[in-house]
Coordinates of C-alpha atoms and ligand atoms in Angstrom, one line a residue:
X1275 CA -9.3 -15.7 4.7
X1276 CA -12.1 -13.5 5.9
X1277 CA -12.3 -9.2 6.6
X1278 CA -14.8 -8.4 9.0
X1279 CA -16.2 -5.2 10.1
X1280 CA -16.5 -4.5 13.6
X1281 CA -18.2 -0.8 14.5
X1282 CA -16.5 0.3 17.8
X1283 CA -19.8 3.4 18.3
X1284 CA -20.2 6.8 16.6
X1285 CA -18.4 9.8 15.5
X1286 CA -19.4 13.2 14.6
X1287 CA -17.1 15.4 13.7
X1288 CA -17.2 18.5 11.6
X1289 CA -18.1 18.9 7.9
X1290 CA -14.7 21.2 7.5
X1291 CA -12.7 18.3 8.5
X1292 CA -14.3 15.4 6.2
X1293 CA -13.9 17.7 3.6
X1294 CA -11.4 20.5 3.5
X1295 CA -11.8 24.2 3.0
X1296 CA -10.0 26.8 1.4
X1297 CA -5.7 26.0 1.6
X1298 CA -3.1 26.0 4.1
X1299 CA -3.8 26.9 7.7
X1300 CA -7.4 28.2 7.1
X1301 CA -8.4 24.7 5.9
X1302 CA -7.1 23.9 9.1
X1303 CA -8.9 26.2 11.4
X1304 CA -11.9 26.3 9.7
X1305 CA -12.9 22.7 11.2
X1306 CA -12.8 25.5 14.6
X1307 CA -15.1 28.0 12.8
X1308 CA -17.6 25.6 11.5
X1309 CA -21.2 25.2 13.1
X1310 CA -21.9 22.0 11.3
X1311 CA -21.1 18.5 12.4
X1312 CA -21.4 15.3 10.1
X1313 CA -24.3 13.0 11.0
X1314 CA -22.9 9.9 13.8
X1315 CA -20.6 7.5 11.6
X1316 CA -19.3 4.9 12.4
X1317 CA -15.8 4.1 13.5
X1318 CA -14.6 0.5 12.4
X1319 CA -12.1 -2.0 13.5
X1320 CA -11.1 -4.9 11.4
X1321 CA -10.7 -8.4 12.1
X1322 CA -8.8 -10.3 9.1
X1323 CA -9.3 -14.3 9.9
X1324 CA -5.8 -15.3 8.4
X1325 CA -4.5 -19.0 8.1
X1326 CA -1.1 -17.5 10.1
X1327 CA -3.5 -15.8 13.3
X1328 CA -6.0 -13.3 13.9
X1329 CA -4.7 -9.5 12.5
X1330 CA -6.7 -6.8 13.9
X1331 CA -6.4 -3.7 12.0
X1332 CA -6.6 -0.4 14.3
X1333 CA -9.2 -1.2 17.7
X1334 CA -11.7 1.6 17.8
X1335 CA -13.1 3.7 20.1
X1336 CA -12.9 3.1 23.6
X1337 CA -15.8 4.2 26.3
X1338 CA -13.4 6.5 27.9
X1339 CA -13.7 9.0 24.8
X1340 CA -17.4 9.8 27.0
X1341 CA -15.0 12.1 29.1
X1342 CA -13.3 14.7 26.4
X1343 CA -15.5 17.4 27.2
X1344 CA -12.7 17.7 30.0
X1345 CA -9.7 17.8 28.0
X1346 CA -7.9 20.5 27.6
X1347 CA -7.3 20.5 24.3
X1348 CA -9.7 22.5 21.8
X1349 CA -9.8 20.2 19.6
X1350 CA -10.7 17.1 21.6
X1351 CA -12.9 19.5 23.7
X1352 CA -15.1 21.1 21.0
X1353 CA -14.5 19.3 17.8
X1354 CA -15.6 15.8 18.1
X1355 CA -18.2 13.9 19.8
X1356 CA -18.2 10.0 20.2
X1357 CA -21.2 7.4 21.1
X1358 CA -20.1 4.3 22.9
X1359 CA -20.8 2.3 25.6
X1360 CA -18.8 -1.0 27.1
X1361 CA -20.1 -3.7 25.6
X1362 CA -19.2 -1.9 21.8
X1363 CA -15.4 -2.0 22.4
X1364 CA -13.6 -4.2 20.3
X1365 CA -12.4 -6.6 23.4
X1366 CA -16.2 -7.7 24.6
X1367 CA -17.0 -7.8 20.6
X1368 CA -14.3 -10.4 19.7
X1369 CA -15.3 -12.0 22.9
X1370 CA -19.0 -12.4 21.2
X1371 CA -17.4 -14.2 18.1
X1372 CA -15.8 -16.6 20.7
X1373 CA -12.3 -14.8 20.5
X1374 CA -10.5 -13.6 23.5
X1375 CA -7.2 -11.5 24.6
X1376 CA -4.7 -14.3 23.6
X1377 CA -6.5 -15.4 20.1
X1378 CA -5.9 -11.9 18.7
X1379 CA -1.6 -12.0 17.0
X1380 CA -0.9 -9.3 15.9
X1381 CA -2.8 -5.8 15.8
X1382 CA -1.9 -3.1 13.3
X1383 CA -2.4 0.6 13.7
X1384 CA -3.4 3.0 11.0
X1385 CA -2.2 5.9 12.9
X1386 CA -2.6 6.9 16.5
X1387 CA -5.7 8.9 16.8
X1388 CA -7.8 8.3 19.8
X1389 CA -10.6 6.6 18.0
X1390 CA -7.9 4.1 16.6
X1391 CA -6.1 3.3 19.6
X1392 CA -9.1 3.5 21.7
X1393 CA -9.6 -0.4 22.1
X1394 CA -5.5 -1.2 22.8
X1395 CA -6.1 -2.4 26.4
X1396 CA -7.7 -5.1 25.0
X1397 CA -4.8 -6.8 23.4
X1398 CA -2.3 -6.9 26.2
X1399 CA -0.9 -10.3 24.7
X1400 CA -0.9 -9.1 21.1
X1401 CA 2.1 -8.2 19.0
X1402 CA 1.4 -4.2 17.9
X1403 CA 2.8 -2.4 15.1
X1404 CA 2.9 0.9 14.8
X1405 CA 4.7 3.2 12.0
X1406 CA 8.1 4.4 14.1
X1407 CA 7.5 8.3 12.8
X1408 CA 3.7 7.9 14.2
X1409 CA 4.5 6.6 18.0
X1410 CA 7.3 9.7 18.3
X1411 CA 4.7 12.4 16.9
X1412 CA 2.1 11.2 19.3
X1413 CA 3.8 10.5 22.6
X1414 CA 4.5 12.7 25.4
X1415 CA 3.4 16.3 26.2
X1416 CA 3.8 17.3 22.3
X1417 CA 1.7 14.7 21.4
X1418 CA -1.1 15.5 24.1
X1419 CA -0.6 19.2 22.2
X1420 CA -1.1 18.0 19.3
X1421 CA -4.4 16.1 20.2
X1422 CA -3.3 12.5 20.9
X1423 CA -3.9 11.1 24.1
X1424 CA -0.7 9.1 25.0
X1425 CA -2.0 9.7 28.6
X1426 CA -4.8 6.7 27.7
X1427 CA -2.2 4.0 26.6
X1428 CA -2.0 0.8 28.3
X1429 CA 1.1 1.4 30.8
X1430 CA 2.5 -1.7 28.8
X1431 CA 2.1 -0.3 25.6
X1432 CA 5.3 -0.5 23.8
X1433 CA 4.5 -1.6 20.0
X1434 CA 6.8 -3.0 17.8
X1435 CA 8.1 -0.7 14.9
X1436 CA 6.2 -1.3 11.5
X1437 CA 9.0 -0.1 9.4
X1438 CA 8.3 0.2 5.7
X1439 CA 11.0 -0.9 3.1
X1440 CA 11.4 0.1 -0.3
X1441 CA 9.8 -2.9 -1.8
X1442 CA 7.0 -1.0 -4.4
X1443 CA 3.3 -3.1 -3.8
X1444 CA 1.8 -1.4 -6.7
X1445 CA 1.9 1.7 -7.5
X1446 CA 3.3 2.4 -3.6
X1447 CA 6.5 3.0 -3.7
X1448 CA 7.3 1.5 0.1
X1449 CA 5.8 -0.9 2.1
X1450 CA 5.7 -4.2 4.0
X1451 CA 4.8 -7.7 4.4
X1452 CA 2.5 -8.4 7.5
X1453 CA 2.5 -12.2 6.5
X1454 CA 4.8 -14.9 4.8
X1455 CA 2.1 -15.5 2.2
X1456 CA 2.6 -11.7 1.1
X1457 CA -1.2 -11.8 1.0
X1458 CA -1.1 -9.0 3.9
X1459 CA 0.6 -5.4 3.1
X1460 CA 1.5 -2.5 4.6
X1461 CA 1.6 0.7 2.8
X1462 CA 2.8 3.8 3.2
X1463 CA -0.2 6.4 2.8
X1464 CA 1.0 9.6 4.3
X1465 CA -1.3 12.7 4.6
X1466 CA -4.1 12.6 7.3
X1467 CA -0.6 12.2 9.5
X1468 CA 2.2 12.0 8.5
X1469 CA 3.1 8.5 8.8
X1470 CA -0.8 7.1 8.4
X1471 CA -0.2 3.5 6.7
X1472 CA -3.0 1.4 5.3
X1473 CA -3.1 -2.5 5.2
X1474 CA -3.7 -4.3 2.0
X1475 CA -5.4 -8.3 1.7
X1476 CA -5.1 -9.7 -1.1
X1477 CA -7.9 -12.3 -1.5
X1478 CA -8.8 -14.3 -4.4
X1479 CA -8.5 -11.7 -7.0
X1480 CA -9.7 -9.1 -5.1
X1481 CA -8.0 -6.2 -2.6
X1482 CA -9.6 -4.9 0.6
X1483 CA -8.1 -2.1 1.4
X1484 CA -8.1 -0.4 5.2
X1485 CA -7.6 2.9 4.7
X1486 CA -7.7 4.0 8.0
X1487 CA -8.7 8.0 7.7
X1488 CA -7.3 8.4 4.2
X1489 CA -10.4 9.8 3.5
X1490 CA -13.8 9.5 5.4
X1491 CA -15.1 8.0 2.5
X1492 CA -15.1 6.6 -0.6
X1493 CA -16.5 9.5 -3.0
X1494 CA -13.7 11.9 -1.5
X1495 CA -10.9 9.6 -2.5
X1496 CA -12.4 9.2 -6.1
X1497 CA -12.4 13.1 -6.4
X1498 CA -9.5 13.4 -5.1
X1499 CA -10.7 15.6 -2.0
X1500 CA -8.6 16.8 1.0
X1501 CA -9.9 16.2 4.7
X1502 CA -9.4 19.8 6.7
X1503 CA -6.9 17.9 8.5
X1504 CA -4.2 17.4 6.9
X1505 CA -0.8 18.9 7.4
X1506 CA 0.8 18.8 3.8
X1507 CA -2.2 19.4 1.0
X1508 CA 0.6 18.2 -1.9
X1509 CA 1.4 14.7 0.5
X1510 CA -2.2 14.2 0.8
X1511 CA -3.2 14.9 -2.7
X1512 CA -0.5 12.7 -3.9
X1513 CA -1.6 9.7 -1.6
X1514 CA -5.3 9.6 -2.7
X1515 CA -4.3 9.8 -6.1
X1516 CA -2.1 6.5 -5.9
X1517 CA -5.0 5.2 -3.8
X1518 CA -7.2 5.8 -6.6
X1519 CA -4.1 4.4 -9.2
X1520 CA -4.0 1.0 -6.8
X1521 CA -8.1 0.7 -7.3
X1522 CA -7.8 0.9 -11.1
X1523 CA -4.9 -1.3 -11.2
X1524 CA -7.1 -3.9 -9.9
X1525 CA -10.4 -5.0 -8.1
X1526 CA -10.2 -3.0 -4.8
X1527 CA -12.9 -2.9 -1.5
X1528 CA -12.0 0.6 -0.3
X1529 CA -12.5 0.7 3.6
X1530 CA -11.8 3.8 5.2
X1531 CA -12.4 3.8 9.3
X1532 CA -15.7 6.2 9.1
X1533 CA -17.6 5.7 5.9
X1534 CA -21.2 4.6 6.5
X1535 CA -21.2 2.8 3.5
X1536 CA -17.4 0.4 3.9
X1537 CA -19.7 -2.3 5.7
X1538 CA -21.9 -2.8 2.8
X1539 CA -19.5 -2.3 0.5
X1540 CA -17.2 -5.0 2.2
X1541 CA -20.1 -7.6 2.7
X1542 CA -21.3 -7.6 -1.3
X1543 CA -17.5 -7.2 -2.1
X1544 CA -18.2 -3.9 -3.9
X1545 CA -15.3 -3.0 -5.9
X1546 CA -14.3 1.1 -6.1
X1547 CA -13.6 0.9 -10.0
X1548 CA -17.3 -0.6 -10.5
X1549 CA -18.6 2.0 -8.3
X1550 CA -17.1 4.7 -10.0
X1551 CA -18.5 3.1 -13.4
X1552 CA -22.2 2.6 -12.4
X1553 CA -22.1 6.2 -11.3
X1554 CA -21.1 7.3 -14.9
X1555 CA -23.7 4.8 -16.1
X1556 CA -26.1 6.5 -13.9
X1557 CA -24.8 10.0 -15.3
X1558 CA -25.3 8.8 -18.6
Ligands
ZN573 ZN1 -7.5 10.1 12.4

């Protein structure tokens, strides 16, 4: 079994939303209020090469994100910019490593934000899962309002429901086998919205873990920091901290979709519980 990266472009967002502000609905607005954006990170897909088929977890940006200067939606409109062209959607990509459209079984989405769901034309002939919860708060016009564009899906877009169960995986308390092996998991990491799940793989001993937008990276899930995002501060504070319980629990690749480091760490199989060490080490 294998985890790849694949970078679907550039985000920039703003630095009130990587890392919240103040509580409540100021943390909220203040990703309005802010002048400064990030640098461009990147926005990843991944590809895990299972003996049961080809998962693809979440599928990027797509090149149509070019055009949300016209939305009408503030947030979409003002808040975020994205670098993309054609050939860097997920679909021409997999088509480089010698995959196509009907190689790709299942895909998995962390959540339905546009730069997630960007690539999903791509996989007409794949199975999707999406978190039940997730598909009703982004469809139709309330989910256009609240800064999903449904309007974008594929018109046969109709995933399958990625129900969690009350099976604990660790210190999760729900969550849900994507393969027979068990080597594949779903969990239930509820906070950036409200029904964000991450996948698990279990390799060898060690656990890469695709966070999705958890956190934008690494360092903000170790200090247990809130994005400016986030709808319920207690939810998310309680999910990065079993995030950060899973990663002592055992050796853990943390991959969140934007951190500019989660391809490096993913390619020297840099666990979070080592980093955290050689930074006290460092301290020291
Ligand atoms: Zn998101």
């Amino acid at each position: 079994m294998k985890v790849r990266a694949i970078q679907t472009g550039f985000v920039r967002i703003k630095t009130a939303q990587v890392e919240g502000r103040g509580h409540g609905l100021s943390r909220r607005l203040a990703i309005f209020t802010d002048p400064d954006w990030t640098d461009w990170v990147p926005t990843y897909a991944w590809l895990i090469d299972h003996p049961e088929g080809i998962i693809v977890v979440d599928t990027g940006q797509g090149a149509h994100l070019l055009e949300t200067g016209k939305s009408l939606h503030p947030y979409v409109r003002w808040e975020v910019a994205f670098r993309i062209d054609r050939e860097q959607e997920i679909g021409p990509q997999l088509r480089a490593l010698g995959l196509g459209p009907r190689d790709v079984k299942r895909v998995v989405l962390t959540h339905l934000h546009m730069d997630h769901d960007g690539g999903l034309a791509h996989f007409p002939n794949s199975e999707i899962l999406v978190a039940p919860g997730e598909l009703k708060t982004a469809s139709g016009f309330a989910g256009r309002l609240r800064g999903y564009l449904p309007q974008r899906w594929p018109s046969w877009f109709d995933p399958k429901p990625l129900d969690l169960v009350t099976e604990p995986f660790g210190p999760f308390a729900a969550s849900r086998r994507l393969t027979r092996a068990g080597d594949v998991v779903a969990v239930g990491t509820p906070g950036h919205t409200a029904d964000h799940i991450s996948v698990i793989v279990q390799d060898g001993g060690t656990a890469y873990f695709l966070a999705g937008d958890t956190s934008y990276n690494e360092e903000l899930m170790l200090a247990g920091k809130l994005d400016g995002v986030s709808a319920d501060e207690q939810v998310s504070g309680a999910t990065l901290d079993t995030i950060r319980r899973f990663t002592q629990s055992r050796p853990t690749v943390y991959l969140p979709t934007h951190d500019p480091q989660a391809d490096g760490r993913l390619a020297k199989r840099q666990v979070a519980a080592i980093g955290e060490a050689a930074r006290s080490i460092a301290r020291a």
